[in-house]
PDB file of C-alpha atoms in Angstrom:
ATOM      1  CA  MET A 328      -0.060  -0.073  -0.056  1.00 76.00           C
ATOM      2  CA  GLU A 329       1.242   3.460  -0.921  1.00 84.00           C
ATOM      3  CA  LEU A 330       0.261   6.992  -0.174  1.00 84.00           C
ATOM      4  CA  ARG A 331      -1.008   7.299  -3.623  1.00 83.00           C
ATOM      5  CA  HIS A 332      -3.519   4.760  -2.827  1.00 86.00           C
ATOM      6  CA  LEU A 333      -4.944   6.426   0.002  1.00 85.00           C
ATOM      7  CA  ARG A 334      -4.946   9.977  -1.714  1.00 88.00           C
ATOM      8  CA  TYR A 335      -7.018   8.219  -4.375  1.00 87.00           C
ATOM      9  CA  PHE A 336      -9.518   6.538  -2.196  1.00 84.00           C
ATOM     10  CA  VAL A 337      -9.640   9.823   0.070  1.00 87.00           C
ATOM     11  CA  ALA A 338     -10.635  11.544  -3.304  1.00 88.00           C
ATOM     12  CA  VAL A 339     -13.229   9.140  -4.388  1.00 86.00           C
ATOM     13  CA  GLY A 340     -14.650   8.518  -0.797  1.00 84.00           C
ATOM     14  CA  GLU A 341     -15.362  12.521  -0.376  1.00 88.00           C
ATOM     15  CA  GLU A 342     -16.808  12.848  -4.097  1.00 86.00           C
ATOM     16  CA  GLN A 343     -18.536   9.369  -4.128  1.00 85.00           C
ATOM     17  CA  HIS A 344     -17.815   9.788  -8.026  1.00 86.00           C
ATOM     18  CA  TYR A 345     -15.031   8.139  -9.915  1.00 84.00           C
ATOM     19  CA  GLY A 346     -15.250  11.141 -12.559  1.00 86.00           C
ATOM     20  CA  ARG A 347     -15.305  13.814 -10.229  1.00 89.00           C
ATOM     21  CA  ALA A 348     -12.401  12.279  -8.038  1.00 86.00           C
ATOM     22  CA  ALA A 349     -10.179  11.824 -11.381  1.00 88.00           C
ATOM     23  CA  ARG A 350     -10.602  15.637 -12.322  1.00 89.00           C
ATOM     24  CA  ARG A 351      -9.587  16.636  -8.569  1.00 89.00           C
ATOM     25  CA  LEU A 352      -6.710  14.640  -8.816  1.00 86.00           C
ATOM     26  CA  HIS A 353      -5.696  15.353 -12.565  1.00 90.00           C
ATOM     27  CA  VAL A 354      -5.680  11.764 -13.377  1.00 89.00           C
ATOM     28  CA  ALA A 355      -7.535   9.570 -16.002  1.00 90.00           C
ATOM     29  CA  GLN A 356     -10.677   7.975 -14.503  1.00 88.00           C
ATOM     30  CA  PRO A 357      -9.488   4.463 -15.650  1.00 89.00           C
ATOM     31  CA  ALA A 358      -6.160   4.963 -13.885  1.00 89.00           C
ATOM     32  CA  LEU A 359      -7.954   5.971 -10.853  1.00 85.00           C
ATOM     33  CA  SER A 360     -10.059   2.924 -10.998  1.00 88.00           C
ATOM     34  CA  ARG A 361      -7.551   0.329 -11.307  1.00 90.00           C
ATOM     35  CA  GLN A 362      -5.559   2.128  -8.239  1.00 87.00           C
ATOM     36  CA  ILE A 363      -8.908   1.577  -6.029  1.00 88.00           C
ATOM     37  CA  GLN A 364      -9.345  -2.039  -7.262  1.00 88.00           C
ATOM     38  CA  ASP A 365      -5.376  -2.634  -6.216  1.00 88.00           C
ATOM     39  CA  LEU A 366      -6.061  -1.265  -2.927  1.00 87.00           C
ATOM     40  CA  GLU A 367      -9.439  -3.379  -2.334  1.00 86.00           C
ATOM     41  CA  ALA A 368      -7.182  -6.224  -3.412  1.00 89.00           C
ATOM     42  CA  GLN A 369      -4.736  -5.538  -0.657  1.00 90.00           C
ATOM     43  CA  LEU A 370      -7.103  -4.894   1.950  1.00 88.00           C
ATOM     44  CA  GLY A 371      -9.120  -8.223   1.088  1.00 90.00           C
ATOM     45  CA  PHE A 372     -12.544  -6.219   1.404  1.00 87.00           C
ATOM     46  CA  LYS A 373     -14.623  -3.793  -0.917  1.00 91.00           C
ATOM     47  CA  LEU A 374     -14.491   0.000   0.126  1.00 88.00           C
ATOM     48  CA  PHE A 375     -17.185   1.004  -2.184  1.00 89.00           C
ATOM     49  CA  GLU A 376     -20.920  -0.306  -3.366  1.00 87.00           C
ATOM     50  CA  ARG A 377     -21.190   0.702  -6.958  1.00 85.00           C
ATOM     51  CA  LEU A 378     -24.357   2.711  -7.820  1.00 85.00           C
ATOM     52  CA  PRO A 379     -25.814   3.418 -11.215  1.00 80.00           C
ATOM     53  CA  ARG A 380     -24.596   6.852 -10.766  1.00 80.00           C
ATOM     54  CA  GLY A 381     -21.075   7.207  -8.517  1.00 78.00           C
ATOM     55  CA  VAL A 382     -20.524   5.002  -5.777  1.00 86.00           C
ATOM     56  CA  LYS A 383     -21.103   5.109  -1.984  1.00 88.00           C
ATOM     57  CA  LEU A 384     -18.677   4.113   0.751  1.00 88.00           C
ATOM     58  CA  SER A 385     -19.397   0.534   2.364  1.00 87.00           C
ATOM     59  CA  THR A 386     -19.115   0.383   6.263  1.00 86.00           C
ATOM     60  CA  ALA A 387     -15.605  -0.767   6.261  1.00 87.00           C
ATOM     61  CA  GLY A 388     -14.732   2.035   3.787  1.00 84.00           C
ATOM     62  CA  LYS A 389     -16.495   4.843   6.371  1.00 88.00           C
ATOM     63  CA  LEU A 390     -13.957   3.595   8.782  1.00 90.00           C
ATOM     64  CA  PHE A 391     -11.104   3.467   6.540  1.00 89.00           C
ATOM     65  CA  LEU A 392     -11.748   6.747   5.062  1.00 90.00           C
ATOM     66  CA  GLU A 393     -11.383   8.157   8.784  1.00 89.00           C
ATOM     67  CA  ASP A 394      -8.243   6.419   9.221  1.00 89.00           C
ATOM     68  CA  ALA A 395      -6.656   7.704   5.668  1.00 90.00           C
ATOM     69  CA  ARG A 396      -7.442  11.328   6.114  1.00 89.00           C
ATOM     70  CA  ARG A 397      -5.617  11.095   9.577  1.00 91.00           C
ATOM     71  CA  ILE A 398      -2.740   9.391   8.317  1.00 89.00           C
ATOM     72  CA  LEU A 399      -2.180  11.725   5.209  1.00 85.00           C
ATOM     73  CA  GLN A 400      -2.676  14.665   7.754  1.00 88.00           C
ATOM     74  CA  GLU A 401       0.204  13.273   9.317  1.00 87.00           C
ATOM     75  CA  VAL A 402       2.360  12.684   6.665  1.00 83.00           C
ATOM     76  CA  ASN A 403       1.662  16.324   5.485  1.00 82.00           C
ATOM     77  CA  GLU A 404       2.364  17.390   8.852  1.00 75.00           C
ATOM     78  CA  ALA A 405       5.553  15.442   9.043  1.00 76.00           C
ATOM     79  CA  ALA A 406       6.904  17.193   6.037  1.00 75.00           C
ATOM     80  CA  GLU A 407       6.262  20.451   6.844  1.00 74.00           C
ATOM     81  CA  ARG A 408       8.214  19.909  10.126  1.00 69.00           C
ATOM     82  CA  ALA A 409      11.009  18.718   8.546  1.00 70.00           C
ATOM     83  CA  GLY A 410      10.860  21.188   5.902  1.00 70.00           C
ATOM     84  CA  ARG A 411      11.096  23.954   8.457  1.00 63.00           C
ATOM     85  CA  VAL A 412      13.779  22.199  10.089  1.00 59.00           C
ATOM     86  CA  ALA A 413      15.666  21.900   6.582  1.00 67.00           C
ATOM     87  CA  ARG A 414      14.929  25.636   6.331  1.00 60.00           C
ATOM     88  CA  GLY A 415      16.619  26.667   9.546  1.00 58.00           C
ATOM     89  CA  ARG A 416      12.927  27.984  10.571  1.00 58.00           C
ATOM     90  CA  SER A 417      12.329  25.161  13.314  1.00 52.00           C
ATOM     91  CA  GLY A 418      14.119  22.586  15.435  1.00 80.00           C
ATOM     92  CA  THR A 419      16.537  23.259  18.425  1.00 89.00           C
ATOM     93  CA  LEU A 420      19.394  25.297  18.970  1.00 93.00           C
ATOM     94  CA  ARG A 421      21.691  25.320  21.795  1.00 96.00           C
ATOM     95  CA  ILE A 422      23.773  28.626  22.593  1.00 97.00           C
ATOM     96  CA  GLY A 423      26.160  29.023  25.204  1.00 97.00           C
ATOM     97  CA  PHE A 424      27.179  32.678  26.657  1.00 95.00           C
ATOM     98  CA  THR A 425      29.319  34.163  29.520  1.00 90.00           C
ATOM     99  CA  GLU A 426      27.027  35.755  32.012  1.00 86.00           C
ATOM    100  CA  ASN A 427      28.850  38.885  31.798  1.00 84.00           C
ATOM    101  CA  ALA A 428      28.227  39.323  28.563  1.00 85.00           C
ATOM    102  CA  SER A 429      24.608  39.209  28.519  1.00 84.00           C
ATOM    103  CA  TRP A 430      23.474  42.212  30.404  1.00 82.00           C
ATOM    104  CA  ARG A 431      23.672  44.466  27.055  1.00 83.00           C
ATOM    105  CA  GLY A 432      24.978  44.452  23.624  1.00 87.00           C
ATOM    106  CA  VAL A 433      25.176  41.894  20.703  1.00 91.00           C
ATOM    107  CA  VAL A 434      24.642  38.985  23.154  1.00 92.00           C
ATOM    108  CA  PRO A 435      20.979  39.987  24.420  1.00 93.00           C
ATOM    109  CA  GLU A 436      19.714  41.610  21.270  1.00 94.00           C
ATOM    110  CA  SER A 437      20.759  38.180  19.379  1.00 94.00           C
ATOM    111  CA  PHE A 438      18.430  36.370  21.190  1.00 95.00           C
ATOM    112  CA  ARG A 439      15.877  38.610  21.093  1.00 93.00           C
ATOM    113  CA  ARG A 440      16.274  38.585  17.107  1.00 92.00           C
ATOM    114  CA  PHE A 441      16.082  34.961  17.131  1.00 92.00           C
ATOM    115  CA  ARG A 442      13.174  34.798  19.029  1.00 90.00           C
ATOM    116  CA  GLU A 443      11.804  37.287  17.063  1.00 91.00           C
ATOM    117  CA  LEU A 444      12.290  35.611  13.605  1.00 89.00           C
ATOM    118  CA  HIS A 445      12.042  32.276  14.352  1.00 88.00           C
ATOM    119  CA  PRO A 446       9.302  31.736  16.677  1.00 87.00           C
ATOM    120  CA  ASP A 447       8.878  28.006  15.630  1.00 82.00           C
ATOM    121  CA  ALA A 448      12.470  26.968  17.084  1.00 88.00           C
ATOM    122  CA  ASP A 449      13.546  26.228  20.539  1.00 89.00           C
ATOM    123  CA  LEU A 450      16.252  28.024  21.628  1.00 92.00           C
ATOM    124  CA  GLU A 451      18.420  26.494  24.827  1.00 95.00           C
ATOM    125  CA  LEU A 452      20.690  29.094  26.327  1.00 95.00           C
ATOM    126  CA  GLN A 453      23.485  27.807  28.580  1.00 95.00           C
ATOM    127  CA  PRO A 454      25.440  30.093  30.755  1.00 93.00           C
ATOM    128  CA  ALA A 455      28.833  28.726  30.980  1.00 92.00           C
ATOM    129  CA  ALA A 456      32.530  30.088  31.345  1.00 89.00           C
ATOM    130  CA  SER A 457      34.448  30.373  28.046  1.00 90.00           C
ATOM    131  CA  LEU A 458      36.580  27.245  28.743  1.00 90.00           C
ATOM    132  CA  GLU A 459      33.428  25.284  29.591  1.00 93.00           C
ATOM    133  CA  GLN A 460      31.684  26.337  26.229  1.00 95.00           C
ATOM    134  CA  LEU A 461      34.659  25.316  24.094  1.00 95.00           C
ATOM    135  CA  ALA A 462      34.737  21.940  25.691  1.00 95.00           C
ATOM    136  CA  ALA A 463      30.929  21.892  25.153  1.00 96.00           C
ATOM    137  CA  LEU A 464      31.516  22.880  21.541  1.00 96.00           C
ATOM    138  CA  ARG A 465      34.074  20.110  20.714  1.00 94.00           C
ATOM    139  CA  ALA A 466      31.980  17.565  22.320  1.00 94.00           C
ATOM    140  CA  GLY A 467      28.663  18.787  20.765  1.00 94.00           C
ATOM    141  CA  ARG A 468      26.421  19.778  23.667  1.00 96.00           C
ATOM    142  CA  LEU A 469      26.375  23.126  22.265  1.00 97.00           C
ATOM    143  CA  ASP A 470      25.864  24.442  18.783  1.00 97.00           C
ATOM    144  CA  ALA A 471      27.417  27.696  19.254  1.00 97.00           C
ATOM    145  CA  GLY A 472      29.017  29.833  22.118  1.00 97.00           C
ATOM    146  CA  PHE A 473      29.772  33.280  22.816  1.00 96.00           C
ATOM    147  CA  VAL A 474      33.232  32.989  23.993  1.00 94.00           C
ATOM    148  CA  PHE A 475      35.956  35.337  25.166  1.00 91.00           C
ATOM    149  CA  ASN A 476      39.606  34.864  23.743  1.00 87.00           C
ATOM    150  CA  MET A 477      38.526  32.478  21.335  1.00 89.00           C
ATOM    151  CA  PRO A 478      41.297  30.291  20.188  1.00 88.00           C
ATOM    152  CA  LYS A 479      42.689  31.391  16.411  1.00 86.00           C
ATOM    153  CA  GLY A 480      43.857  29.120  13.909  1.00 84.00           C
ATOM    154  CA  ASP A 481      41.991  26.059  15.516  1.00 90.00           C
ATOM    155  CA  PRO A 482      41.097  23.878  12.621  1.00 92.00           C
ATOM    156  CA  ASP A 483      37.634  22.547  14.456  1.00 93.00           C
ATOM    157  CA  PHE A 484      36.346  25.814  14.797  1.00 96.00           C
ATOM    158  CA  ASP A 485      34.857  28.768  12.954  1.00 95.00           C
ATOM    159  CA  GLN A 486      33.975  32.074  14.626  1.00 96.00           C
ATOM    160  CA  LEU A 487      32.548  35.707  14.376  1.00 95.00           C
ATOM    161  CA  PRO A 488      34.090  38.427  16.171  1.00 94.00           C
ATOM    162  CA  ILE A 489      31.159  40.617  17.723  1.00 92.00           C
ATOM    163  CA  ALA A 490      32.754  42.988  20.407  1.00 91.00           C
ATOM    164  CA  THR A 491      35.663  43.907  22.397  1.00 90.00           C
ATOM    165  CA  GLN A 492      35.484  45.166  26.100  1.00 89.00           C
ATOM    166  CA  GLN A 493      38.205  47.050  28.097  1.00 93.00           C
ATOM    167  CA  ILE A 494      39.159  45.480  31.715  1.00 95.00           C
ATOM    168  CA  GLU A 495      38.596  48.168  34.391  1.00 96.00           C
ATOM    169  CA  LEU A 496      38.498  47.869  37.993  1.00 97.00           C
ATOM    170  CA  ALA A 497      35.546  47.651  40.369  1.00 97.00           C
ATOM    171  CA  VAL A 498      36.140  49.522  43.897  1.00 97.00           C
ATOM    172  CA  PRO A 499      34.043  49.836  46.774  1.00 97.00           C
ATOM    173  CA  LYS A 500      32.250  53.270  46.818  1.00 95.00           C
ATOM    174  CA  GLY A 501      33.850  55.774  49.219  1.00 92.00           C
ATOM    175  CA  ASP A 502      37.419  54.060  48.823  1.00 95.00           C
ATOM    176  CA  PRO A 503      40.171  56.691  48.533  1.00 95.00           C
ATOM    177  CA  LEU A 504      40.909  55.129  45.029  1.00 96.00           C
ATOM    178  CA  THR A 505      37.677  56.472  43.692  1.00 95.00           C
ATOM    179  CA  LYS A 506      38.993  60.287  44.417  1.00 94.00           C
ATOM    180  CA  LEU A 507      41.435  60.000  42.087  1.00 95.00           C
ATOM    181  CA  LYS A 508      41.278  61.735  38.613  1.00 92.00           C
ATOM    182  CA  LYS A 509      43.660  59.100  36.780  1.00 95.00           C
ATOM    183  CA  LEU A 510      43.986  55.714  37.967  1.00 96.00           C
ATOM    184  CA  ARG A 511      47.368  53.885  37.615  1.00 97.00           C
ATOM    185  CA  LEU A 512      48.587  50.454  38.252  1.00 97.00           C
ATOM    186  CA  ARG A 513      51.227  51.774  40.672  1.00 95.00           C
ATOM    187  CA  ASP A 514      48.462  53.566  42.944  1.00 96.00           C
ATOM    188  CA  LEU A 515      47.244  49.921  43.847  1.00 97.00           C
ATOM    189  CA  THR A 516      50.307  48.734  45.688  1.00 95.00           C
ATOM    190  CA  GLN A 517      48.421  48.803  48.782  1.00 94.00           C
ATOM    191  CA  ALA A 518      44.835  47.577  47.544  1.00 96.00           C
ATOM    192  CA  LYS A 519      43.569  44.357  48.818  1.00 97.00           C
ATOM    193  CA  PHE A 520      42.376  42.447  45.555  1.00 97.00           C
ATOM    194  CA  VAL A 521      39.445  40.006  44.953  1.00 96.00           C
ATOM    195  CA  TRP A 522      41.146  38.229  42.192  1.00 96.00           C
ATOM    196  CA  PHE A 523      39.740  35.198  39.622  1.00 93.00           C
ATOM    197  CA  PRO A 524      41.637  31.963  39.832  1.00 92.00           C
ATOM    198  CA  ARG A 525      44.150  31.165  36.995  1.00 92.00           C
ATOM    199  CA  ARG A 526      42.221  27.902  35.986  1.00 88.00           C
ATOM    200  CA  GLU A 527      39.177  30.247  34.850  1.00 84.00           C
ATOM    201  CA  SER A 528      40.757  31.876  32.256  1.00 85.00           C
ATOM    202  CA  PRO A 529      44.568  31.248  32.155  1.00 88.00           C
ATOM    203  CA  VAL A 530      45.384  33.692  29.185  1.00 86.00           C
ATOM    204  CA  LEU A 531      43.487  36.482  31.093  1.00 89.00           C
ATOM    205  CA  TYR A 532      45.282  36.029  34.156  1.00 93.00           C
ATOM    206  CA  ASP A 533      48.787  35.917  32.823  1.00 94.00           C
ATOM    207  CA  ARG A 534      48.105  38.800  30.614  1.00 93.00           C
ATOM    208  CA  LEU A 535      46.766  40.861  33.741  1.00 95.00           C
ATOM    209  CA  MET A 536      50.020  39.777  35.768  1.00 95.00           C
ATOM    210  CA  HIS A 537      52.196  40.662  33.242  1.00 95.00           C
ATOM    211  CA  ALA A 538      50.702  43.905  32.612  1.00 96.00           C
ATOM    212  CA  CYS A 539      50.567  44.565  36.376  1.00 96.00           C
ATOM    213  CA  PHE A 540      54.373  43.823  36.927  1.00 95.00           C
ATOM    214  CA  ARG A 541      55.228  46.328  34.080  1.00 95.00           C
ATOM    215  CA  GLY A 542      52.896  48.824  35.286  1.00 95.00           C
ATOM    216  CA  GLY A 543      54.663  48.640  38.892  1.00 94.00           C
ATOM    217  CA  LEU A 544      52.089  46.641  40.712  1.00 95.00           C
ATOM    218  CA  LYS A 545      54.803  43.587  40.800  1.00 92.00           C
ATOM    219  CA  SER A 546      52.641  41.548  43.659  1.00 91.00           C
ATOM    220  CA  PRO A 547      49.274  42.298  43.804  1.00 95.00           C
ATOM    221  CA  ARG A 548      47.631  41.566  47.537  1.00 95.00           C
ATOM    222  CA  VAL A 549      45.116  38.960  46.758  1.00 95.00           C
ATOM    223  CA  VAL A 550      43.041  38.467  50.000  1.00 96.00           C
ATOM    224  CA  GLN A 551      40.128  36.582  48.124  1.00 95.00           C
ATOM    225  CA  GLU A 552      39.232  34.718  45.076  1.00 94.00           C
ATOM    226  CA  GLY A 553      36.021  34.952  43.426  1.00 92.00           C
ATOM    227  CA  LEU A 554      35.306  32.336  40.569  1.00 87.00           C
ATOM    228  CA  ASN A 555      33.291  34.985  38.282  1.00 89.00           C
ATOM    229  CA  GLU A 556      32.567  38.526  37.831  1.00 91.00           C
ATOM    230  CA  ALA A 557      29.353  38.297  39.580  1.00 91.00           C
ATOM    231  CA  THR A 558      31.274  37.024  42.543  1.00 93.00           C
ATOM    232  CA  ILE A 559      33.907  39.856  42.668  1.00 95.00           C
ATOM    233  CA  LEU A 560      31.543  42.284  42.146  1.00 95.00           C
ATOM    234  CA  SER A 561      29.432  41.161  45.058  1.00 95.00           C
ATOM    235  CA  LEU A 562      32.694  40.783  47.287  1.00 96.00           C
ATOM    236  CA  VAL A 563      33.922  44.147  46.333  1.00 97.00           C
ATOM    237  CA  SER A 564      30.261  45.223  47.345  1.00 96.00           C
ATOM    238  CA  THR A 565      31.120  44.177  50.901  1.00 95.00           C
ATOM    239  CA  GLY A 566      34.463  46.269  50.991  1.00 95.00           C
ATOM    240  CA  LEU A 567      36.578  43.110  50.988  1.00 95.00           C
ATOM    241  CA  GLY A 568      38.711  44.556  48.341  1.00 96.00           C
ATOM    242  CA  VAL A 569      38.936  45.699  44.720  1.00 97.00           C
ATOM    243  CA  GLY A 570      38.612  43.547  41.739  1.00 97.00           C
ATOM    244  CA  TRP A 571      38.869  43.169  37.967  1.00 96.00           C
ATOM    245  CA  VAL A 572      35.906  43.318  35.706  1.00 95.00           C
ATOM    246  CA  LEU A 573      34.819  43.923  32.337  1.00 92.00           C
ATOM    247  CA  GLY A 574      33.616  47.717  31.408  1.00 90.00           C
ATOM    248  CA  SER A 575      30.437  46.413  30.856  1.00 87.00           C
ATOM    249  CA  ALA A 576      29.680  45.375  34.398  1.00 89.00           C
ATOM    250  CA  ARG A 577      28.637  48.946  35.113  1.00 88.00           C
ATOM    251  CA  TRP A 578      25.176  47.709  33.427  1.00 85.00           C
ATOM    252  CA  ARG A 579      24.981  45.611  36.408  1.00 85.00           C
ATOM    253  CA  CYS A 580      27.073  46.888  39.053  1.00 88.00           C
ATOM    254  CA  PRO A 581      25.769  47.182  42.775  1.00 91.00           C
ATOM    255  CA  GLU A 582      25.084  50.343  44.002  1.00 92.00           C
ATOM    256  CA  SER A 583      28.172  50.436  46.384  1.00 95.00           C
ATOM    257  CA  VAL A 584      30.673  49.589  43.778  1.00 96.00           C
ATOM    258  CA  VAL A 585      32.297  51.984  40.945  1.00 96.00           C
ATOM    259  CA  ILE A 586      34.061  50.826  37.849  1.00 96.00           C
ATOM    260  CA  MET A 587      37.162  52.505  37.126  1.00 96.00           C
ATOM    261  CA  PRO A 588      39.305  52.604  34.060  1.00 96.00           C
ATOM    262  CA  VAL A 589      43.077  52.394  34.753  1.00 97.00           C
ATOM    263  CA  VAL A 590      44.946  54.218  32.266  1.00 96.00           C
ATOM    264  CA  ASP A 591      48.041  52.307  31.946  1.00 95.00           C
ATOM    265  CA  LEU A 592      46.150  48.978  31.708  1.00 95.00           C
ATOM    266  CA  LYS A 593      45.291  48.307  27.842  1.00 92.00           C
ATOM    267  CA  ILE A 594      43.892  44.899  28.055  1.00 92.00           C
ATOM    268  CA  LEU A 595      40.884  44.347  25.501  1.00 91.00           C
ATOM    269  CA  GLN A 596      38.696  41.047  25.729  1.00 90.00           C
ATOM    270  CA  PRO A 597      37.687  40.129  22.423  1.00 91.00           C
ATOM    271  CA  LEU A 598      34.313  38.339  22.466  1.00 93.00           C
ATOM    272  CA  ALA A 599      33.292  36.088  19.326  1.00 95.00           C
ATOM    273  CA  LEU A 600      30.410  33.903  18.410  1.00 97.00           C
ATOM    274  CA  GLY A 601      32.130  30.377  17.984  1.00 97.00           C
ATOM    275  CA  TRP A 602      30.953  27.174  16.404  1.00 97.00           C
ATOM    276  CA  ARG A 603      32.061  24.018  15.040  1.00 96.00           C
ATOM    277  CA  ARG A 604      32.902  23.914  11.117  1.00 95.00           C
ATOM    278  CA  ASP A 605      31.353  20.485  10.723  1.00 95.00           C
ATOM    279  CA  ASN A 606      27.922  21.676  12.245  1.00 95.00           C
ATOM    280  CA  SER A 607      25.695  21.788   9.316  1.00 90.00           C
ATOM    281  CA  SER A 608      22.455  22.605  11.356  1.00 91.00           C
ATOM    282  CA  PRO A 609      20.430  24.987   9.083  1.00 89.00           C
ATOM    283  CA  LEU A 610      19.232  26.775  12.239  1.00 90.00           C
ATOM    284  CA  LEU A 611      22.570  27.468  13.250  1.00 94.00           C
ATOM    285  CA  ALA A 612      23.286  29.068   9.613  1.00 93.00           C
ATOM    286  CA  SER A 613      20.295  31.380  10.190  1.00 91.00           C
ATOM    287  CA  PHE A 614      21.310  32.440  13.888  1.00 94.00           C
ATOM    288  CA  ILE A 615      25.148  33.249  12.359  1.00 95.00           C
ATOM    289  CA  ALA A 616      23.424  35.185   9.616  1.00 94.00           C
ATOM    290  CA  ASP A 617      21.084  37.101  12.254  1.00 92.00           C
ATOM    291  CA  VAL A 618      23.896  37.870  14.230  1.00 94.00           C
ATOM    292  CA  ARG A 619      26.085  39.122  11.437  1.00 93.00           C
ATOM    293  CA  VAL A 620      24.025  41.982  10.165  1.00 91.00           C
ATOM    294  CA  LEU A 621      23.487  43.306  13.823  1.00 90.00           C
ATOM    295  CA  PRO A 622      24.568  47.110  13.859  1.00 85.00           C
ATOM    296  CA  ALA A 623      27.257  46.290  16.314  1.00 84.00           C
ATOM    297  CA  VAL A 624      28.664  43.282  14.661  1.00 87.00           C
ATOM    298  CA  ARG A 625      28.660  45.333  11.519  1.00 83.00           C
ATOM    299  CA  ALA A 626      30.438  48.260  12.801  1.00 78.00           C
ATOM    300  CA  LEU A 627      33.402  46.025  14.093  1.00 77.00           C
ATOM    301  CA  GLN A 628      33.740  44.327  11.120  1.00 75.00           C
ATOM    302  CA  ASN A 629      34.076  47.443   9.094  1.00 72.00           C
ATOM    303  CA  GLY A 630      36.736  49.035  11.020  1.00 63.00           C
TER     304      GLY A 630
END
């Protein structure tokens, strides 16, 4: 039994006339009659009672018509669902992001735009550190991720640069450092630091230590470690010390914390959307295309 048998049967069952059903299907009436005969032979019972003018469904035919309609509808719906996935309009997309990049700019805008343009798709958002995202991308647990310091030259990955952010200093409000018009690294020799552990971001950790040494802050006084930027901001707000954060932290900064630039610290953190080269998901391709045309990303690419 093939789908065309069901389509032909439904047409005849609804029209109750071979001629009208043939015209509806755009087939010759003899061919349609043979298809119905073949279907009845396969089933082993009659679907129609022949009348002088037209046909009417048998008792078994009436029941079979209900099931045939349902089957054809399910097939059509399955084809439509698969088509939406193939066109990048439906399916599930798993995106990772660092929490400190999600407060403003390209990252939240890309999520908003995707949900607006792809209402039938499921967007699974997974906050994670950059190194965790890279591991998840390699393992196939993520389709893409917004990653700081995306490795260059890795044959497994493609990437789209989307932003750069400056490292700045979070300082408790009222601290004497906040009165300085121009804060320099050498001004921090007596400061107590809430510092992130090296394992969380080895590249940034080493760059910061090297920059501090060159700027006169040879041995920072680390009194507490904070695993992420949110923890650092929280501990700084208690007056425990100062801490390094991205400049974008001012968008979610506690009222008791001031974000200050350090004039002789020039460490930019590049943020990129990264994905595996062998990921052929049409939905991922749509997401990348949507991000690529965001004004901030286009401005970065143009110069």
